[in-house]
XYZ file of C-alpha atoms in Angstrom:
681
model
C 90.722 91.521 59.148
C 91.993 87.953 59.416
C 93.915 86.108 62.115
C 97.596 86.191 61.337
C 99.253 82.791 61.698
C 97.277 81.523 64.665
C 97.172 77.892 63.552
C 99.487 75.508 65.373
C 101.865 72.907 63.931
C 100.216 69.992 62.166
C 100.598 66.556 63.772
C 100.763 63.451 61.628
C 97.712 61.153 61.825
C 97.887 59.133 65.023
C 100.681 61.267 66.440
C 100.097 62.343 70.034
C 101.054 65.697 71.455
C 104.202 65.202 73.570
C 103.536 65.149 77.299
C 105.791 66.898 79.793
C 105.263 68.285 83.290
C 103.878 71.770 83.587
C 106.648 74.337 83.809
C 109.167 72.245 81.898
C 107.865 72.815 78.370
C 110.538 74.066 75.992
C 109.271 77.327 74.533
C 110.487 79.570 71.710
C 109.099 82.590 73.595
C 112.403 83.701 75.055
C 112.925 86.485 77.543
C 114.551 88.468 74.732
C 111.430 88.026 72.612
C 109.233 89.151 75.496
C 111.487 92.170 76.087
C 111.326 93.170 72.433
C 107.619 92.340 72.306
C 105.784 95.004 70.410
C 106.919 98.541 69.733
C 104.446 100.459 71.884
C 102.799 103.200 69.857
C 101.607 106.300 71.707
C 100.743 109.966 71.189
C 99.441 109.661 67.635
C 98.389 112.565 65.384
C 97.406 113.170 61.782
C 99.800 115.519 60.000
C 98.061 116.177 56.711
C 97.836 112.824 54.948
C 100.557 111.383 57.148
C 100.254 109.744 60.565
C 102.944 110.425 63.184
C 103.383 108.730 66.540
C 105.894 108.045 69.282
C 107.261 104.528 69.540
C 108.924 103.032 72.613
C 111.991 100.994 71.675
C 113.350 98.744 74.450
C 116.287 97.653 72.293
C 117.457 101.288 72.188
C 117.568 101.745 75.936
C 113.869 102.599 76.126
C 114.156 105.552 73.732
C 110.895 107.008 72.447
C 111.241 107.738 68.730
C 108.967 110.036 66.735
C 107.837 108.040 63.694
C 105.945 109.018 60.549
C 104.052 107.006 57.960
C 103.492 108.568 54.568
C 100.505 107.814 52.296
C 102.642 105.450 50.195
C 103.299 103.298 53.273
C 106.852 104.443 53.978
C 107.681 104.407 57.685
C 110.632 106.280 59.129
C 111.799 108.516 61.941
C 110.975 112.206 61.997
C 114.015 112.962 64.147
C 117.374 111.257 64.357
C 118.440 108.573 66.846
C 119.835 111.199 69.242
C 116.354 112.474 70.105
C 114.094 110.917 72.753
C 110.557 112.316 72.645
C 109.084 112.036 76.130
C 108.517 114.122 79.229
C 108.887 113.586 82.964
C 105.896 115.737 83.964
C 104.369 114.196 87.148
C 106.991 111.438 86.591
C 104.471 109.397 84.584
C 104.730 111.751 81.624
C 102.227 113.312 79.292
C 101.669 114.311 75.685
C 105.210 115.202 74.577
C 104.838 116.595 71.048
C 102.564 118.525 68.677
C 102.475 118.997 64.892
C 102.525 122.681 63.976
C 100.049 122.334 61.134
C 98.405 120.044 58.625
C 101.457 120.207 56.368
C 104.401 117.990 57.410
C 106.671 120.781 56.168
C 105.487 122.900 59.119
C 107.355 120.560 61.455
C 106.568 120.018 65.108
C 107.502 120.874 68.677
C 108.526 118.233 71.193
C 110.044 117.650 74.624
C 113.449 115.954 74.642
C 114.036 113.489 77.496
C 117.659 114.355 78.223
C 117.081 117.993 79.243
C 113.253 118.246 79.223
C 113.375 121.368 77.069
C 110.873 122.037 74.281
C 112.356 122.017 70.773
C 111.054 123.127 67.412
C 111.782 120.888 64.454
C 111.794 122.246 60.904
C 112.349 119.614 58.192
C 115.926 119.641 56.996
C 117.363 121.477 59.998
C 118.530 120.615 63.508
C 115.841 121.099 66.186
C 116.254 124.307 68.201
C 115.131 124.894 71.818
C 112.190 127.234 72.352
C 112.094 126.867 76.162
C 114.788 128.232 78.490
C 117.706 126.203 79.701
C 116.761 125.144 83.267
C 118.809 126.366 86.220
C 119.346 122.749 87.241
C 119.239 119.675 84.952
C 115.639 118.804 84.092
C 114.503 121.552 86.486
C 111.593 122.474 84.216
C 109.373 120.063 82.307
C 106.705 120.663 79.675
C 103.824 118.761 78.096
C 100.346 118.911 76.537
C 101.086 121.574 73.931
C 98.656 123.500 71.716
C 99.449 126.117 69.067
C 98.045 129.626 69.385
C 99.270 131.894 66.592
C 103.022 132.412 66.885
C 103.186 130.723 70.283
C 102.672 127.307 71.751
C 100.776 127.074 75.035
C 101.510 124.210 77.391
C 101.819 123.024 80.969
C 105.119 123.784 82.695
C 106.256 121.955 85.820
C 109.170 123.672 87.575
C 111.213 122.658 90.610
C 111.185 125.225 93.403
C 113.368 123.422 95.947
C 115.442 120.353 96.633
C 112.533 118.121 97.709
C 110.656 116.160 95.044
C 107.386 117.745 96.163
C 108.775 121.295 95.763
C 107.068 121.913 92.435
C 105.124 124.729 90.792
C 102.843 124.183 87.797
C 101.453 126.810 85.462
C 100.223 127.270 81.935
C 102.773 129.146 79.853
C 103.217 130.501 76.322
C 106.475 129.865 74.443
C 107.251 131.952 71.332
C 107.856 129.771 68.298
C 110.695 132.018 67.145
C 112.897 130.584 69.900
C 113.416 133.797 71.879
C 112.510 132.027 75.140
C 115.222 129.479 74.399
C 117.702 132.307 74.865
C 115.830 134.597 77.279
C 113.637 133.153 80.071
C 111.817 136.508 80.303
C 110.208 135.763 76.935
C 108.051 133.043 78.543
C 104.535 134.309 79.268
C 102.762 132.843 82.301
C 99.081 132.391 81.443
C 97.527 130.858 84.559
C 98.285 128.950 87.763
C 94.914 127.925 89.141
C 95.817 124.690 90.952
C 98.771 122.704 92.169
C 98.054 120.196 89.375
C 96.748 121.125 85.956
C 96.352 119.680 82.498
C 97.427 121.582 79.412
C 95.252 124.260 77.799
C 92.434 123.570 75.329
C 91.556 126.620 73.197
C 88.043 127.024 71.776
C 87.656 126.834 67.970
C 86.979 130.591 67.750
C 90.012 131.387 69.895
C 88.089 133.327 72.535
C 88.328 130.956 75.496
C 90.612 128.368 77.003
C 89.864 125.553 79.450
C 91.917 123.138 81.497
C 91.596 120.667 84.374
C 92.804 121.386 87.899
C 93.053 119.681 91.277
C 94.942 120.066 94.553
C 96.444 117.835 97.210
C 95.324 115.551 98.755
C 92.991 114.681 95.872
C 94.168 112.484 93.036
C 92.665 113.243 89.605
C 90.343 110.223 89.878
C 89.021 111.555 93.208
C 87.904 114.962 91.993
C 88.903 117.550 89.408
C 87.430 120.840 88.215
C 87.158 122.305 84.748
C 88.479 125.861 84.580
C 87.553 128.249 81.785
C 88.948 131.721 81.072
C 88.453 134.298 78.318
C 91.371 135.127 76.018
C 91.971 138.835 75.553
C 93.076 140.516 72.298
C 96.655 140.611 73.635
C 96.653 136.888 74.407
C 96.350 137.382 78.167
C 93.774 135.365 80.062
C 90.903 136.913 81.975
C 89.535 135.638 85.247
C 89.188 131.857 85.242
C 86.025 130.250 86.603
C 85.036 126.731 87.579
C 82.480 125.474 85.051
C 82.253 121.771 85.981
C 83.562 119.084 88.310
C 84.318 119.318 91.992
C 84.796 117.002 94.988
C 83.525 113.537 94.175
C 83.440 114.144 90.407
C 86.453 113.162 88.338
C 86.667 114.854 84.940
C 89.574 113.237 83.091
C 89.163 114.816 79.638
C 87.550 117.952 78.240
C 87.204 118.935 74.564
C 85.489 121.745 72.658
C 82.775 120.987 70.124
C 84.342 121.852 66.743
C 81.071 123.327 65.440
C 79.762 125.076 68.566
C 82.524 127.116 70.237
C 80.506 127.545 73.422
C 79.926 123.822 74.026
C 82.280 121.540 75.954
C 82.365 117.754 76.100
C 83.376 116.265 79.454
C 84.437 112.780 80.451
C 83.054 112.750 83.994
C 82.156 110.101 86.568
C 79.660 112.356 88.359
C 77.050 109.591 88.010
C 79.360 106.762 89.071
C 80.888 105.886 85.693
C 83.182 107.801 83.341
C 80.495 108.781 80.863
C 80.360 111.581 78.301
C 78.552 114.812 79.114
C 77.759 117.935 77.141
C 78.163 121.292 78.876
C 76.285 124.174 77.268
C 76.252 127.920 78.087
C 74.759 128.604 81.479
C 76.329 125.490 82.977
C 73.666 123.044 81.762
C 75.082 119.514 81.639
C 73.539 116.374 80.186
C 74.794 112.826 79.830
C 75.074 111.908 76.155
C 74.882 108.139 76.588
C 74.399 107.162 80.242
C 75.606 103.595 80.783
C 77.142 101.448 83.491
C 80.300 101.424 81.400
C 83.495 103.427 81.197
C 84.284 105.702 78.254
C 87.677 106.634 79.708
C 90.284 105.932 82.328
C 92.095 107.498 85.260
C 94.278 110.489 84.347
C 97.755 109.094 85.002
C 99.345 111.023 82.142
C 98.631 114.633 81.290
C 96.961 115.057 77.905
C 95.580 111.525 77.578
C 92.501 111.320 75.332
C 89.810 108.669 75.159
C 87.191 110.354 72.956
C 87.267 112.696 69.962
C 84.496 115.084 68.798
C 84.369 115.146 64.988
C 81.582 117.622 64.244
C 77.859 117.358 63.802
C 77.509 116.289 67.412
C 79.309 112.985 66.716
C 82.188 111.505 68.701
C 84.568 108.602 68.225
C 84.740 106.619 71.468
C 85.915 103.401 73.095
C 83.614 101.994 75.781
C 83.073 98.980 78.025
C 83.970 97.468 81.399
C 86.367 94.504 81.369
C 87.337 95.465 77.804
C 86.729 98.216 75.261
C 84.751 98.367 72.018
C 85.244 100.939 69.260
C 82.156 102.972 68.447
C 80.628 106.136 67.069
C 78.398 108.101 69.429
C 75.816 109.887 67.305
C 74.277 113.270 68.096
C 70.993 111.617 69.128
C 72.758 109.443 71.740
C 72.880 106.295 69.621
C 76.025 104.275 70.257
C 77.081 102.341 67.160
C 79.861 99.767 67.544
C 81.947 99.479 64.399
C 81.363 96.340 62.389
C 84.132 93.830 63.117
C 85.359 95.557 66.272
C 84.037 92.708 68.411
C 86.888 90.384 67.375
C 89.168 92.419 69.656
C 88.858 92.873 73.425
C 90.677 96.212 73.643
C 90.434 99.333 71.540
C 92.080 102.669 72.151
C 91.174 105.676 70.004
C 94.333 107.667 69.467
C 93.699 110.319 66.796
C 91.285 111.567 64.151
C 91.329 113.941 61.212
C 87.572 114.449 61.517
C 86.709 111.663 59.090
C 89.114 108.798 59.686
C 90.549 107.594 62.944
C 93.706 105.845 64.048
C 93.200 103.266 66.772
C 94.992 100.336 68.342
C 93.250 96.971 68.488
C 94.248 93.933 70.522
C 92.921 90.696 71.972
C 94.217 87.637 73.859
C 95.460 86.115 70.611
C 95.730 89.332 68.604
C 98.858 91.372 69.341
C 98.343 95.113 69.396
C 97.920 96.580 65.887
C 97.794 100.231 64.793
C 94.972 100.707 62.297
C 93.715 103.497 60.032
C 89.932 103.182 59.921
C 87.121 104.761 57.914
C 84.114 104.440 60.277
C 81.671 104.959 57.394
C 82.998 102.054 55.346
C 80.964 98.900 54.834
C 83.545 96.861 56.748
C 85.420 99.508 58.734
C 87.551 97.095 60.753
C 88.202 94.318 58.260
C 88.925 96.987 55.635
C 91.264 98.951 57.870
C 94.773 99.818 56.753
C 97.520 98.462 59.007
C 99.907 101.259 59.988
C 101.993 99.314 62.488
C 101.803 95.564 62.038
C 101.834 93.282 65.094
C 104.478 90.710 65.830
C 103.352 87.278 64.615
C 106.295 84.975 65.287
C 104.801 83.445 68.441
C 101.109 83.313 67.588
C 100.968 79.555 68.264
C 102.090 80.142 71.842
C 99.696 82.898 72.903
C 97.312 81.617 75.597
C 93.542 81.727 75.016
C 92.899 84.207 77.812
C 89.381 84.836 79.081
C 87.511 87.126 81.458
C 86.320 85.593 84.739
C 84.500 86.760 87.853
C 85.249 85.240 91.252
C 83.322 85.866 94.466
C 84.790 86.551 97.861
C 83.445 85.377 101.188
C 81.331 88.539 101.398
C 79.901 87.877 97.925
C 81.813 90.808 96.409
C 82.742 90.309 92.761
C 86.419 90.072 91.865
C 87.204 90.578 88.185
C 90.150 88.822 86.555
C 91.677 87.636 83.297
C 92.762 84.003 83.197
C 95.578 82.820 80.931
C 95.818 79.002 81.092
C 99.051 77.192 80.226
C 99.234 76.831 76.462
C 101.725 75.331 74.019
C 100.871 74.160 70.530
C 103.267 71.241 70.812
C 103.017 70.153 74.452
C 100.512 68.936 76.976
C 100.846 67.819 80.595
C 100.631 64.302 82.046
C 97.135 63.068 82.792
C 95.830 64.342 86.124
C 98.537 66.942 86.757
C 97.339 70.410 87.777
C 99.337 73.410 86.612
C 101.127 75.946 88.776
C 99.613 79.432 88.595
C 100.919 82.948 89.091
C 98.593 85.592 90.485
C 99.432 88.861 88.758
C 98.645 92.168 90.489
C 98.716 95.234 88.264
C 100.334 98.534 89.184
C 98.563 101.761 89.935
C 96.640 100.708 91.917
C 93.986 102.995 90.349
C 94.274 101.544 86.876
C 93.633 98.203 85.182
C 95.210 95.511 83.038
C 94.002 94.540 79.593
C 92.940 91.158 78.239
C 95.393 91.179 75.338
C 98.307 89.258 73.889
C 101.389 89.843 76.008
C 104.644 87.989 75.448
C 105.690 88.525 79.060
C 102.626 86.452 80.008
C 103.219 83.973 77.185
C 106.787 83.567 78.464
C 105.245 81.742 81.431
C 102.117 80.162 79.934
C 104.044 78.644 77.009
C 106.190 76.851 79.585
C 103.181 75.456 81.422
C 102.622 78.100 84.125
C 99.195 79.710 84.233
C 98.650 83.400 84.976
C 95.573 85.043 86.492
C 95.635 88.830 86.165
C 93.438 90.150 88.969
C 91.498 93.413 88.618
C 91.206 93.783 92.368
C 88.971 96.288 94.130
C 90.301 99.745 93.344
C 90.821 98.932 89.666
C 89.319 101.132 86.998
C 86.882 99.874 84.404
C 84.105 98.807 86.768
C 82.710 102.105 88.018
C 83.469 104.375 90.953
C 81.958 102.089 93.582
C 84.348 99.272 92.648
C 87.201 101.765 92.548
C 86.313 103.084 95.987
C 86.468 99.619 97.555
C 90.188 100.279 98.019
C 89.782 103.591 99.863
C 91.437 103.172 103.247
C 91.867 99.459 102.492
C 95.049 99.203 100.449
C 96.961 96.152 101.577
C 93.668 94.521 102.583
C 91.183 94.509 99.682
C 93.821 94.020 96.983
C 95.466 91.193 98.925
C 92.116 89.560 99.684
C 90.891 89.807 96.080
C 94.086 88.240 94.740
C 93.677 85.383 97.216
C 90.022 85.019 96.179
C 91.050 84.558 92.541
C 93.759 82.050 93.466
C 91.424 79.996 95.638
C 88.719 80.248 92.993
C 90.995 78.631 90.408
C 91.870 75.893 92.881
C 88.179 75.288 93.669
C 87.467 74.959 89.936
C 90.193 72.333 89.598
C 92.283 74.574 87.343
C 95.317 75.227 89.553
C 97.597 73.221 91.836
C 96.999 74.523 95.401
C 100.606 73.654 96.336
C 102.113 75.648 93.464
C 100.736 79.176 93.621
C 102.904 82.260 93.216
C 102.282 85.983 93.005
C 103.952 88.703 90.949
C 103.543 92.423 90.413
C 105.279 95.742 89.901
C 104.970 99.103 91.674
C 101.577 98.986 93.425
C 101.401 95.374 92.237
C 104.757 94.827 93.924
C 103.218 96.184 97.137
C 100.337 93.728 96.776
C 102.714 90.837 96.097
C 104.845 91.662 99.154
C 101.791 92.278 101.356
C 100.365 88.946 100.173
C 103.477 87.115 101.344
C 102.961 88.743 104.742
C 99.206 88.141 104.963
C 98.883 84.791 103.164
C 102.050 82.867 104.143
C 100.349 79.502 103.574
C 98.827 80.339 100.172
C 101.802 81.427 98.069
C 105.080 79.597 97.787
C 107.035 82.175 95.731
C 106.844 85.788 94.498
C 108.282 88.060 91.814
C 108.341 91.632 93.157
C 109.185 94.571 90.894
C 110.074 98.115 92.144
C 107.548 97.966 95.004
C 106.346 100.372 97.659
C 107.225 98.586 100.898
C 107.293 101.317 103.549
C 104.124 103.456 103.489
C 105.190 105.286 106.632
C 108.427 106.376 104.982
C 106.542 107.381 101.850
C 104.338 109.715 103.870
C 107.030 111.031 106.203
C 109.903 111.535 103.795
C 107.865 111.647 100.646
C 108.067 110.471 97.097
C 107.510 112.462 93.934
C 104.931 115.224 94.124
C 102.110 113.627 92.122
C 101.710 110.674 94.502
C 102.960 112.303 97.683
C 99.398 112.406 99.105
C 98.064 109.310 97.330
C 98.149 107.301 100.539
C 95.680 109.730 102.156
C 92.951 107.951 100.207
C 94.521 104.491 99.964
C 95.444 104.105 103.646
C 94.457 107.282 105.500
C 95.786 110.776 106.273
C 99.203 110.870 107.906
C 99.889 110.925 110.851
C 96.288 110.522 112.046
C 96.162 107.029 110.523
C 99.663 106.017 111.680
C 98.369 102.818 113.280
C 96.763 101.849 109.995
C 100.030 102.425 108.126
C 101.869 100.148 110.533
C 99.180 97.480 110.244
C 99.358 97.142 106.452
C 103.073 97.850 105.973
C 104.976 95.022 104.216
C 108.137 96.368 105.855
C 106.630 96.061 109.347
C 105.323 92.577 108.538
C 108.497 91.279 106.935
C 109.071 88.823 109.795
C 105.937 86.918 108.684
C 107.292 86.231 105.175
C 107.989 82.531 104.617
C 108.031 82.133 100.829
C 111.096 82.744 98.645
C 111.044 85.715 96.287
C 113.000 87.769 93.782
C 113.092 91.541 94.323
C 113.885 93.659 91.255
C 114.734 97.354 91.653
C 115.821 100.265 89.472
C 118.513 102.304 91.207
C 117.289 105.592 89.706
C 113.649 105.068 90.703
C 112.226 108.401 91.990
C 108.874 106.897 92.993
C 109.622 103.710 94.942
C 113.107 104.316 96.251
C 115.773 101.577 96.455
C 116.136 102.389 100.155
C 112.744 100.786 100.773
C 113.842 97.507 99.196
C 117.050 97.594 101.201
C 115.163 98.203 104.467
C 112.845 95.274 103.675
C 115.798 92.953 103.090
C 117.482 94.169 106.274
C 114.405 93.036 108.223
C 114.701 89.604 106.594
C 118.427 89.051 106.984
C 118.049 86.590 109.880
C 114.808 84.973 108.684
C 116.315 82.259 106.523
C 113.915 83.121 103.667
C 115.637 82.413 100.330
C 115.599 85.369 97.976
C 117.485 87.233 95.277
C 117.803 91.011 95.005
C 118.696 92.366 91.561
C 119.374 96.063 91.030
C 119.610 97.940 87.731
C 121.598 101.172 87.370
C 119.963 103.722 85.074
C 116.478 102.182 85.374
C 113.682 104.249 86.851
C 110.126 103.275 87.784
C 108.990 100.760 85.192
C 111.782 99.063 83.295
C 112.362 100.203 79.697
C 115.620 98.522 78.667
C 115.468 95.164 76.922
C 118.433 93.758 78.840
C 116.739 94.630 82.140
C 113.520 92.857 81.190
C 115.483 89.781 80.083
C 117.372 89.595 83.379
C 114.158 89.985 85.373
C 112.202 87.303 83.508
C 115.099 84.889 83.829
C 115.330 85.538 87.571
C 111.577 85.103 87.994
C 111.376 81.863 86.061
C 114.372 80.447 87.908
C 112.725 81.248 91.239
C 109.451 79.658 90.139
C 111.233 76.531 88.892
C 113.044 76.121 92.215
C 109.820 76.662 94.184
C 107.418 74.682 91.972
C 109.806 71.784 91.468
C 110.709 71.624 87.794
C 113.640 72.361 85.524
C 113.583 75.502 83.392
C 115.487 74.557 80.222
C 117.599 77.284 78.669
C 117.247 79.728 81.574
C 120.229 80.667 83.757
C 119.783 79.821 87.410
C 119.325 82.660 89.875
C 120.427 81.506 93.287
C 117.925 82.131 96.083
C 119.854 82.515 99.312
C 119.123 83.717 102.837
C 120.816 86.775 104.295
C 121.695 90.059 102.596
C 122.949 89.839 99.031
C 122.662 92.270 96.142
C 123.315 91.368 92.529
C 123.771 94.476 90.402
C 122.940 93.958 86.760
C 124.957 95.620 84.046
């Protein structure tokens, strides 16, 4: 494949690139462009010769459309604009739909966002519910569906009380004829082995079913077990047994071998890295390709897949550490990277029909592209068919990001991605150092990707650098690196971000007087905690929907999935109460000196608006300039284009005021002391 429009404008001979101070460069990468960005493709499947996927659309209020592409290249919606295909299971969602066969005429089943019921779609007719109407709105949620005869089996998450943590999860069977849509008694409960479970995976011969399970206080990246049960002639499950996993071993995906119905493939970190293992009868397990690399990620969404068995002992995989490469893992353990895959830094394998695969590819200057690939072709990547083309309008303004490793005072490695200021038509005055933003990702048990991102280019194309820190606790670098954050949240993440910032300064790449920090969710925690801990390092912050009061999170709770997350990140409550107080941004608010913008969704069930309000109450007499913007209808992680636009404008205005430059074309957000809330439309 070729670069698409990456060459910059041509200067006339002898013409110099215009010089302007960092931060003041006029850029065509508007906040609206960054908000529109790319249509995020997820949950892909082959449906005969067609490929279907869900597509997040910020311009439509964050709706997730189900899209199909036919063999002749026609792309269109499967459902109408009134349908939103996504689920709220564990609040972060999961696999929300399933084709009912290889023929598109068979239709599909899907979860609709508005009521969280499961619907069956037959082409040419209005979708009909096949799950019961919940007693309270969105009181039952479903995901990770598989078809078994005239039923679909899936995970059901049902509210049992008024508290967010009052939840029951079980595997259930829903008749495809819709009887359960009218009569709740028609739902068959299959199993309820653990408080948390993934959806069911049925063996190719239909005799057994497996799933993942774990209980509080463990998170799925701490330890999970693989359960397996026989399926009786009547469709009932026999006694389930643990066949793999356990404390200290995180299995994040399990699949049956399509040729050997008694063999399971596991994605397990039992040896310190998420590697692939084969589990044979009798419980014998062997690593297929042991490497100090990751072949998967943390299980934040139920039903996520990172590898696909395709028969003959072969698997399609993505592997690596700071990035991912697309490869075929042969039956003899040989790992063969696809020719041409190296031009991208990130690959995600999304679906296969056993011969071809659909994958997304991206890099620092290659926006995410959805490709249909024949791995056996002479040039599988360069000859790939583009299913969802990337945006190309701003290719000249994408920064040449690169992977870097910094070292802390204790010699510990800190991984990061550096995006220098970049504009094809501007440069800075001689000798001027650029301002830099330290970016802390959410999670915290996840990672960022070294890929083209217009929300980053929004800043770098104006002359503000960004360093995206993969602080201790991030995935991608093995369990030991991940475990650096255990009991040290608010310490290791803050220290690693500071290490990256000071490393850039030491290399002469960043202005030490113009450093800021930004982040959302767990990254918002790190940004706020950094203002408390490093008051002399950062001069401004952009804080999105943060956790600010860990004591309140543990005492009064958040949603069920993360309600015991802090047991590992900080310590068990209340035994570690002193530790909670020590690292709490709310408790340390009086030490904040730098101005900031705080951006909060009013319908956020994970990091509640009350935490932001309590933080601001502590600061009301401090004299610290700030702006607090709230967004009705937004939950955890903003989906609406108008919200993203307002947030980027507020951030850039705050950075301009703090770094000392004008931000042309951006409305000013006033940073004032005292309590003030600005509610966005």
